[in-house]
């Protein structure tokens, strides 16, 4: 079975600084997708960034980028120029190529301070 | 925000009551999902559907049931609520493609007393 591990229950970053959230996963499959989702307090979960396993190039979306290390099964999220609105729970998720089911990590609560 | 809706947003109900949590989406997505999320914890898939008249159990065992009679509607029912069912329930939907993003509803926070 696939597992997703987020080893940082909580992180804190100052506004305008950069923070990296860690995620590792375990799988025997070669075709899969990885996601970072953001869940703000009392608001809907939204997709932050997506990475296809077959792509070597790391995905980027504005201030958000990933460091995808396939051999190490690592998928970290870097948030640059952090903003107060980035404060949320961040979930790393793995999606199998066949069943299209998401497996989530336990989440990292990110605080952004002034 | 995505066009996926859940009602009610909050529900407090007594033990033994039958409840239905509603989920609807206006994006025409074939795939829909129900997740259970305890406070500060990860999401666990409890049910999913590939389309009308298709329902499957997820990775986490649940006493709830679901139905998919219309593409846009995916309700979840608990025949007899118990305190152990207290949790947040999130509905999601996605297009058919394997790499498709899942869009989440706002969730229903259920408390069974």
PDB file of C-alpha atoms in Angstrom:
ATOM      1  CA  UNK A   1       0.000   0.000   0.000  1.00  0.00           C
ATOM      2  CA  UNK A   2       1.086   3.522  -0.687  1.00  0.00           C
ATOM      3  CA  UNK A   3       1.989   5.760   2.248  1.00  0.00           C
ATOM      4  CA  UNK A   4       2.690   9.460   2.448  1.00  0.00           C
ATOM      5  CA  UNK A   5       4.716  10.912   5.327  1.00  0.00           C
ATOM      6  CA  UNK A   6       4.908  14.533   6.392  1.00  0.00           C
ATOM      7  CA  UNK A   7       7.367  14.737   9.260  1.00  0.00           C
ATOM      8  CA  UNK A   8       6.713  18.373  10.186  1.00  0.00           C
ATOM      9  CA  UNK A   9       3.407  18.791  12.059  1.00  0.00           C
ATOM     10  CA  UNK A  10       3.943  22.555  12.315  1.00  0.00           C
ATOM     11  CA  UNK A  11       6.163  25.114  10.626  1.00  0.00           C
ATOM     12  CA  UNK A  12       6.516  28.842  11.026  1.00  0.00           C
ATOM     13  CA  UNK A  13       7.870  31.426   8.588  1.00  0.00           C
ATOM     14  CA  UNK A  14       8.191  35.168   8.629  1.00  0.00           C
ATOM     15  CA  UNK A  15       6.416  37.174   6.013  1.00  0.00           C
ATOM     16  CA  UNK A  16       8.500  37.546   2.823  1.00  0.00           C
ATOM     17  CA  UNK A  17      10.781  34.670   3.808  1.00  0.00           C
ATOM     18  CA  UNK A  18      11.062  31.225   2.220  1.00  0.00           C
ATOM     19  CA  UNK A  19       9.925  27.958   3.790  1.00  0.00           C
ATOM     20  CA  UNK A  20      10.178  24.340   2.695  1.00  0.00           C
ATOM     21  CA  UNK A  21       7.681  21.662   3.670  1.00  0.00           C
ATOM     22  CA  UNK A  22       8.829  18.038   3.505  1.00  0.00           C
ATOM     23  CA  UNK A  23       7.049  15.006   2.135  1.00  0.00           C
ATOM     24  CA  UNK A  24       8.168  11.468   1.471  1.00  0.00           C
ATOM     25  CA  UNK A  25       6.156   8.635   0.011  1.00  0.00           C
ATOM     26  CA  UNK A  26       6.430   4.941  -0.477  1.00  0.00           C
ATOM     27  CA  UNK A  27       5.290   3.158  -3.611  1.00  0.00           C
ATOM     28  CA  UNK A  28       6.234   0.331  -5.921  1.00  0.00           C
ATOM     29  CA  UNK A  29       4.541   1.923  -8.921  1.00  0.00           C
ATOM     30  CA  UNK A  30       6.330   3.856 -11.635  1.00  0.00           C
ATOM     31  CA  UNK A  31       3.379   5.862 -12.955  1.00  0.00           C
ATOM     32  CA  UNK A  32       1.872   8.204 -10.384  1.00  0.00           C
ATOM     33  CA  UNK A  33       1.166  11.823  -9.557  1.00  0.00           C
ATOM     34  CA  UNK A  34       1.971  13.945  -6.546  1.00  0.00           C
ATOM     35  CA  UNK A  35       0.093  16.946  -5.257  1.00  0.00           C
ATOM     36  CA  UNK A  36       0.291  19.606  -2.606  1.00  0.00           C
ATOM     37  CA  UNK A  37      -3.084  20.794  -1.330  1.00  0.00           C
ATOM     38  CA  UNK A  38      -3.739  23.784   0.899  1.00  0.00           C
ATOM     39  CA  UNK A  39      -6.556  23.865   3.466  1.00  0.00           C
ATOM     40  CA  UNK A  40      -7.013  27.339   4.997  1.00  0.00           C
ATOM     41  CA  UNK A  41      -8.911  27.563   8.292  1.00  0.00           C
ATOM     42  CA  UNK A  42     -12.613  26.994   7.658  1.00  0.00           C
ATOM     43  CA  UNK A  43     -12.143  27.196   3.907  1.00  0.00           C
ATOM     44  CA  UNK A  44     -12.107  24.732   1.048  1.00  0.00           C
ATOM     45  CA  UNK A  45      -9.139  22.574   0.182  1.00  0.00           C
ATOM     46  CA  UNK A  46      -7.456  23.807  -2.982  1.00  0.00           C
ATOM     47  CA  UNK A  47      -4.703  22.455  -5.190  1.00  0.00           C
ATOM     48  CA  UNK A  48      -1.378  24.261  -4.898  1.00  0.00           C
ATOM     49  CA  UNK A  49       0.817  22.328  -7.289  1.00  0.00           C
ATOM     50  CA  UNK A  50       1.003  19.021  -9.172  1.00  0.00           C
ATOM     51  CA  UNK A  51       3.913  16.857 -10.319  1.00  0.00           C
ATOM     52  CA  UNK A  52       3.835  13.948 -12.751  1.00  0.00           C
ATOM     53  CA  UNK A  53       6.294  11.208 -11.794  1.00  0.00           C
ATOM     54  CA  UNK A  54       7.505  10.749 -15.376  1.00  0.00           C
ATOM     55  CA  UNK A  55       8.590  14.380 -15.587  1.00  0.00           C
ATOM     56  CA  UNK A  56      12.088  15.164 -14.366  1.00  0.00           C
ATOM     57  CA  UNK A  57      11.519  18.912 -14.343  1.00  0.00           C
ATOM     58  CA  UNK A  58      10.253  20.268 -11.043  1.00  0.00           C
ATOM     59  CA  UNK A  59       6.830  21.917 -11.182  1.00  0.00           C
ATOM     60  CA  UNK A  60       6.465  25.604 -10.357  1.00  0.00           C
ATOM     61  CA  UNK A  61       3.418  27.790  -9.819  1.00  0.00           C
ATOM     62  CA  UNK A  62       4.268  31.411  -9.123  1.00  0.00           C
ATOM     63  CA  UNK A  63       5.733  31.489  -5.586  1.00  0.00           C
ATOM     64  CA  UNK A  64       5.322  27.739  -5.137  1.00  0.00           C
ATOM     65  CA  UNK A  65       7.800  25.157  -6.390  1.00  0.00           C
ATOM     66  CA  UNK A  66       8.637  21.560  -5.647  1.00  0.00           C
ATOM     67  CA  UNK A  67      11.818  19.569  -5.301  1.00  0.00           C
ATOM     68  CA  UNK A  68      10.928  16.151  -6.691  1.00  0.00           C
ATOM     69  CA  UNK A  69      13.514  13.463  -6.032  1.00  0.00           C
ATOM     70  CA  UNK A  70      12.070  10.297  -7.540  1.00  0.00           C
ATOM     71  CA  UNK A  71      14.814   7.919  -6.445  1.00  0.00           C
ATOM     72  CA  UNK A  72      14.599   9.182  -2.888  1.00  0.00           C
ATOM     73  CA  UNK A  73      10.776   9.299  -3.045  1.00  0.00           C
ATOM     74  CA  UNK A  74      10.810  12.845  -1.786  1.00  0.00           C
ATOM     75  CA  UNK A  75       8.494  15.683  -2.787  1.00  0.00           C
ATOM     76  CA  UNK A  76       9.065  18.923  -0.873  1.00  0.00           C
ATOM     77  CA  UNK A  77       7.203  22.197  -1.352  1.00  0.00           C
ATOM     78  CA  UNK A  78       9.008  25.526  -1.321  1.00  0.00           C
ATOM     79  CA  UNK A  79       7.048  28.701  -0.705  1.00  0.00           C
ATOM     80  CA  UNK A  80       8.932  31.861  -1.598  1.00  0.00           C
ATOM     81  CA  UNK A  81       8.083  35.383  -0.439  1.00  0.00           C
ATOM     82  CA  UNK A  82       5.619  34.006   2.118  1.00  0.00           C
ATOM     83  CA  UNK A  83       2.401  35.940   2.625  1.00  0.00           C
ATOM     84  CA  UNK A  84      -0.084  36.013   5.481  1.00  0.00           C
ATOM     85  CA  UNK A  85      -2.590  34.298   3.209  1.00  0.00           C
ATOM     86  CA  UNK A  86      -0.292  31.285   2.946  1.00  0.00           C
ATOM     87  CA  UNK A  87      -1.144  30.300   6.526  1.00  0.00           C
ATOM     88  CA  UNK A  88      -2.964  26.975   6.279  1.00  0.00           C
ATOM     89  CA  UNK A  89      -2.683  23.220   6.589  1.00  0.00           C
ATOM     90  CA  UNK A  90      -0.690  21.796   3.701  1.00  0.00           C
ATOM     91  CA  UNK A  91      -1.255  18.221   2.642  1.00  0.00           C
ATOM     92  CA  UNK A  92       0.985  16.191   0.415  1.00  0.00           C
ATOM     93  CA  UNK A  93      -0.941  13.613  -1.621  1.00  0.00           C
ATOM     94  CA  UNK A  94      -0.184  10.704  -3.914  1.00  0.00           C
ATOM     95  CA  UNK A  95      -2.435   9.532  -6.707  1.00  0.00           C
ATOM     96  CA  UNK A  96      -2.136   6.133  -8.357  1.00  0.00           C
ATOM     97  CA  UNK A  97      -2.232   5.977 -12.098  1.00  0.00           C
ATOM     98  CA  UNK A  98      -4.983   3.389 -12.242  1.00  0.00           C
ATOM     99  CA  UNK A  99      -7.516   3.851  -9.479  1.00  0.00           C
ATOM    100  CA  UNK A 100      -7.291   7.661  -9.291  1.00  0.00           C
ATOM    101  CA  UNK A 101      -7.488   7.558  -5.505  1.00  0.00           C
ATOM    102  CA  UNK A 102      -5.631  10.124  -3.430  1.00  0.00           C
ATOM    103  CA  UNK A 103      -3.588   9.091  -0.400  1.00  0.00           C
ATOM    104  CA  UNK A 104      -2.875  11.996   1.919  1.00  0.00           C
ATOM    105  CA  UNK A 105      -0.134  12.720   4.418  1.00  0.00           C
ATOM    106  CA  UNK A 106      -0.951  13.921   7.925  1.00  0.00           C
ATOM    107  CA  UNK A 107      -0.443  17.564   6.998  1.00  0.00           C
ATOM    108  CA  UNK A 108       1.812  20.424   8.050  1.00  0.00           C
ATOM    109  CA  UNK A 109       0.315  23.482   9.706  1.00  0.00           C
ATOM    110  CA  UNK A 110       2.084  26.580   8.398  1.00  0.00           C
ATOM    111  CA  UNK A 111       2.041  29.786  10.392  1.00  0.00           C
ATOM    112  CA  UNK A 112       3.122  33.051   8.818  1.00  0.00           C
ATOM    113  CA  UNK A 113       4.300  35.767  11.192  1.00  0.00           C
ATOM    114  CA  UNK A 114       4.884  39.464  10.679  1.00  0.00           C
TER     115      UNK A 114
ATOM    116  CA  UNK B   1     -13.457  28.511  -5.629  1.00  0.00           C
ATOM    117  CA  UNK B   2     -14.722  25.282  -7.182  1.00  0.00           C
ATOM    118  CA  UNK B   3     -18.398  24.682  -7.983  1.00  0.00           C
ATOM    119  CA  UNK B   4     -18.924  21.907  -5.473  1.00  0.00           C
ATOM    120  CA  UNK B   5     -21.323  22.310  -2.608  1.00  0.00           C
ATOM    121  CA  UNK B   6     -22.041  20.513   0.625  1.00  0.00           C
ATOM    122  CA  UNK B   7     -24.970  20.857   2.977  1.00  0.00           C
ATOM    123  CA  UNK B   8     -25.301  21.199   5.850  1.00  0.00           C
ATOM    124  CA  UNK B   9     -22.006  22.824   6.790  1.00  0.00           C
ATOM    125  CA  UNK B  10     -22.492  21.978  10.459  1.00  0.00           C
ATOM    126  CA  UNK B  11     -24.748  19.347  12.018  1.00  0.00           C
ATOM    127  CA  UNK B  12     -25.266  18.324  15.633  1.00  0.00           C
ATOM    128  CA  UNK B  13     -27.490  15.292  16.011  1.00  0.00           C
ATOM    129  CA  UNK B  14     -28.389  12.702  18.590  1.00  0.00           C
ATOM    130  CA  UNK B  15     -27.373   9.060  18.614  1.00  0.00           C
ATOM    131  CA  UNK B  16     -29.531   6.773  16.508  1.00  0.00           C
ATOM    132  CA  UNK B  17     -30.752   9.384  14.049  1.00  0.00           C
ATOM    133  CA  UNK B  18     -30.590   8.853  10.310  1.00  0.00           C
ATOM    134  CA  UNK B  19     -28.724  11.575   8.454  1.00  0.00           C
ATOM    135  CA  UNK B  20     -27.875  12.381   4.860  1.00  0.00           C
ATOM    136  CA  UNK B  21     -25.013  14.644   3.916  1.00  0.00           C
ATOM    137  CA  UNK B  22     -25.536  16.303   0.577  1.00  0.00           C
ATOM    138  CA  UNK B  23     -22.889  16.914  -2.069  1.00  0.00           C
ATOM    139  CA  UNK B  24     -23.443  18.392  -5.496  1.00  0.00           C
ATOM    140  CA  UNK B  25     -21.204  19.723  -8.243  1.00  0.00           C
ATOM    141  CA  UNK B  26     -21.980  21.712 -11.366  1.00  0.00           C
ATOM    142  CA  UNK B  27     -18.804  20.921 -13.302  1.00  0.00           C
ATOM    143  CA  UNK B  28     -20.112  17.772 -14.984  1.00  0.00           C
ATOM    144  CA  UNK B  29     -17.395  15.656 -13.369  1.00  0.00           C
ATOM    145  CA  UNK B  30     -17.782  11.893 -13.617  1.00  0.00           C
ATOM    146  CA  UNK B  31     -15.707  11.027 -10.552  1.00  0.00           C
ATOM    147  CA  UNK B  32     -16.804  11.915  -7.043  1.00  0.00           C
ATOM    148  CA  UNK B  33     -15.342  11.095  -3.641  1.00  0.00           C
ATOM    149  CA  UNK B  34     -16.124  11.227   0.069  1.00  0.00           C
ATOM    150  CA  UNK B  35     -13.333  11.704   2.602  1.00  0.00           C
ATOM    151  CA  UNK B  36     -13.418  11.632   6.393  1.00  0.00           C
ATOM    152  CA  UNK B  37     -11.109  13.998   8.239  1.00  0.00           C
ATOM    153  CA  UNK B  38     -10.644  14.155  12.000  1.00  0.00           C
ATOM    154  CA  UNK B  39      -9.383  17.511  13.394  1.00  0.00           C
ATOM    155  CA  UNK B  40      -5.749  18.134  12.480  1.00  0.00           C
ATOM    156  CA  UNK B  41      -5.503  14.803  10.741  1.00  0.00           C
ATOM    157  CA  UNK B  42      -5.171  13.486   7.222  1.00  0.00           C
ATOM    158  CA  UNK B  43      -8.073  12.715   4.941  1.00  0.00           C
ATOM    159  CA  UNK B  44      -9.196   9.135   4.477  1.00  0.00           C
ATOM    160  CA  UNK B  45     -11.181   8.033   1.442  1.00  0.00           C
ATOM    161  CA  UNK B  46     -14.419   6.309   2.473  1.00  0.00           C
ATOM    162  CA  UNK B  47     -16.389   6.153  -0.804  1.00  0.00           C
ATOM    163  CA  UNK B  48     -15.937   6.995  -4.457  1.00  0.00           C
ATOM    164  CA  UNK B  49     -17.822   6.833  -7.708  1.00  0.00           C
ATOM    165  CA  UNK B  50     -16.709   6.700 -11.342  1.00  0.00           C
ATOM    166  CA  UNK B  51     -20.096   7.797 -12.641  1.00  0.00           C
ATOM    167  CA  UNK B  52     -23.848   7.257 -12.456  1.00  0.00           C
ATOM    168  CA  UNK B  53     -24.791   3.972 -10.759  1.00  0.00           C
ATOM    169  CA  UNK B  54     -21.156   3.361  -9.780  1.00  0.00           C
ATOM    170  CA  UNK B  55     -20.118   3.333  -6.117  1.00  0.00           C
ATOM    171  CA  UNK B  56     -17.077   1.813  -4.427  1.00  0.00           C
ATOM    172  CA  UNK B  57     -15.823   1.597  -0.887  1.00  0.00           C
ATOM    173  CA  UNK B  58     -12.653   3.488  -0.092  1.00  0.00           C
ATOM    174  CA  UNK B  59      -9.600   2.674   1.961  1.00  0.00           C
ATOM    175  CA  UNK B  60     -11.183   3.456   5.336  1.00  0.00           C
ATOM    176  CA  UNK B  61     -14.053   1.275   6.446  1.00  0.00           C
ATOM    177  CA  UNK B  62     -17.203   3.269   7.050  1.00  0.00           C
ATOM    178  CA  UNK B  63     -20.736   2.426   8.174  1.00  0.00           C
ATOM    179  CA  UNK B  64     -22.077   5.052   5.792  1.00  0.00           C
ATOM    180  CA  UNK B  65     -23.566   4.380   2.364  1.00  0.00           C
ATOM    181  CA  UNK B  66     -23.643   6.434  -0.817  1.00  0.00           C
ATOM    182  CA  UNK B  67     -25.628   6.591  -4.013  1.00  0.00           C
ATOM    183  CA  UNK B  68     -25.025   8.104  -7.451  1.00  0.00           C
ATOM    184  CA  UNK B  69     -28.286   8.425  -9.350  1.00  0.00           C
ATOM    185  CA  UNK B  70     -27.348  11.689 -11.051  1.00  0.00           C
ATOM    186  CA  UNK B  71     -23.949  12.865 -12.236  1.00  0.00           C
ATOM    187  CA  UNK B  72     -24.045  16.008 -10.158  1.00  0.00           C
ATOM    188  CA  UNK B  73     -25.254  14.498  -6.894  1.00  0.00           C
ATOM    189  CA  UNK B  74     -23.438  12.143  -4.473  1.00  0.00           C
ATOM    190  CA  UNK B  75     -25.166  11.973  -1.078  1.00  0.00           C
ATOM    191  CA  UNK B  76     -23.793  10.097   1.929  1.00  0.00           C
ATOM    192  CA  UNK B  77     -26.155   8.473   4.432  1.00  0.00           C
ATOM    193  CA  UNK B  78     -25.713   7.216   7.961  1.00  0.00           C
ATOM    194  CA  UNK B  79     -28.667   5.021   8.953  1.00  0.00           C
ATOM    195  CA  UNK B  80     -28.010   5.295  12.686  1.00  0.00           C
ATOM    196  CA  UNK B  81     -25.560   7.943  13.818  1.00  0.00           C
ATOM    197  CA  UNK B  82     -23.182   7.178  16.690  1.00  0.00           C
ATOM    198  CA  UNK B  83     -20.653   9.362  18.559  1.00  0.00           C
ATOM    199  CA  UNK B  84     -17.832   7.554  16.716  1.00  0.00           C
ATOM    200  CA  UNK B  85     -19.156   9.131  13.501  1.00  0.00           C
ATOM    201  CA  UNK B  86     -18.256  12.602  14.772  1.00  0.00           C
ATOM    202  CA  UNK B  87     -15.865  14.000  12.175  1.00  0.00           C
ATOM    203  CA  UNK B  88     -15.573  16.288   9.178  1.00  0.00           C
ATOM    204  CA  UNK B  89     -16.757  14.879   5.868  1.00  0.00           C
ATOM    205  CA  UNK B  90     -15.334  16.294   2.647  1.00  0.00           C
ATOM    206  CA  UNK B  91     -16.758  15.701  -0.800  1.00  0.00           C
ATOM    207  CA  UNK B  92     -14.646  16.033  -3.938  1.00  0.00           C
ATOM    208  CA  UNK B  93     -14.996  15.592  -7.676  1.00  0.00           C
ATOM    209  CA  UNK B  94     -12.702  15.301 -10.678  1.00  0.00           C
ATOM    210  CA  UNK B  95     -12.723  14.806 -14.415  1.00  0.00           C
ATOM    211  CA  UNK B  96     -12.184  11.363 -15.872  1.00  0.00           C
ATOM    212  CA  UNK B  97      -8.501  11.775 -16.767  1.00  0.00           C
ATOM    213  CA  UNK B  98      -5.972  10.028 -14.510  1.00  0.00           C
ATOM    214  CA  UNK B  99      -4.057  13.176 -13.700  1.00  0.00           C
ATOM    215  CA  UNK B 100      -7.102  15.275 -13.010  1.00  0.00           C
ATOM    216  CA  UNK B 101      -7.196  17.567 -10.038  1.00  0.00           C
ATOM    217  CA  UNK B 102      -9.761  16.827  -7.348  1.00  0.00           C
ATOM    218  CA  UNK B 103     -11.951  19.779  -6.393  1.00  0.00           C
ATOM    219  CA  UNK B 104     -13.145  19.820  -2.801  1.00  0.00           C
ATOM    220  CA  UNK B 105     -16.324  21.050  -1.206  1.00  0.00           C
ATOM    221  CA  UNK B 106     -16.327  23.102   2.013  1.00  0.00           C
ATOM    222  CA  UNK B 107     -17.057  20.069   4.177  1.00  0.00           C
ATOM    223  CA  UNK B 108     -19.706  19.077   6.692  1.00  0.00           C
ATOM    224  CA  UNK B 109     -18.688  19.035  10.328  1.00  0.00           C
ATOM    225  CA  UNK B 110     -20.791  16.372  12.027  1.00  0.00           C
ATOM    226  CA  UNK B 111     -21.168  16.011  15.786  1.00  0.00           C
ATOM    227  CA  UNK B 112     -23.137  13.088  17.193  1.00  0.00           C
ATOM    228  CA  UNK B 113     -24.089  13.447  20.838  1.00  0.00           C
TER     229      UNK B 113
END
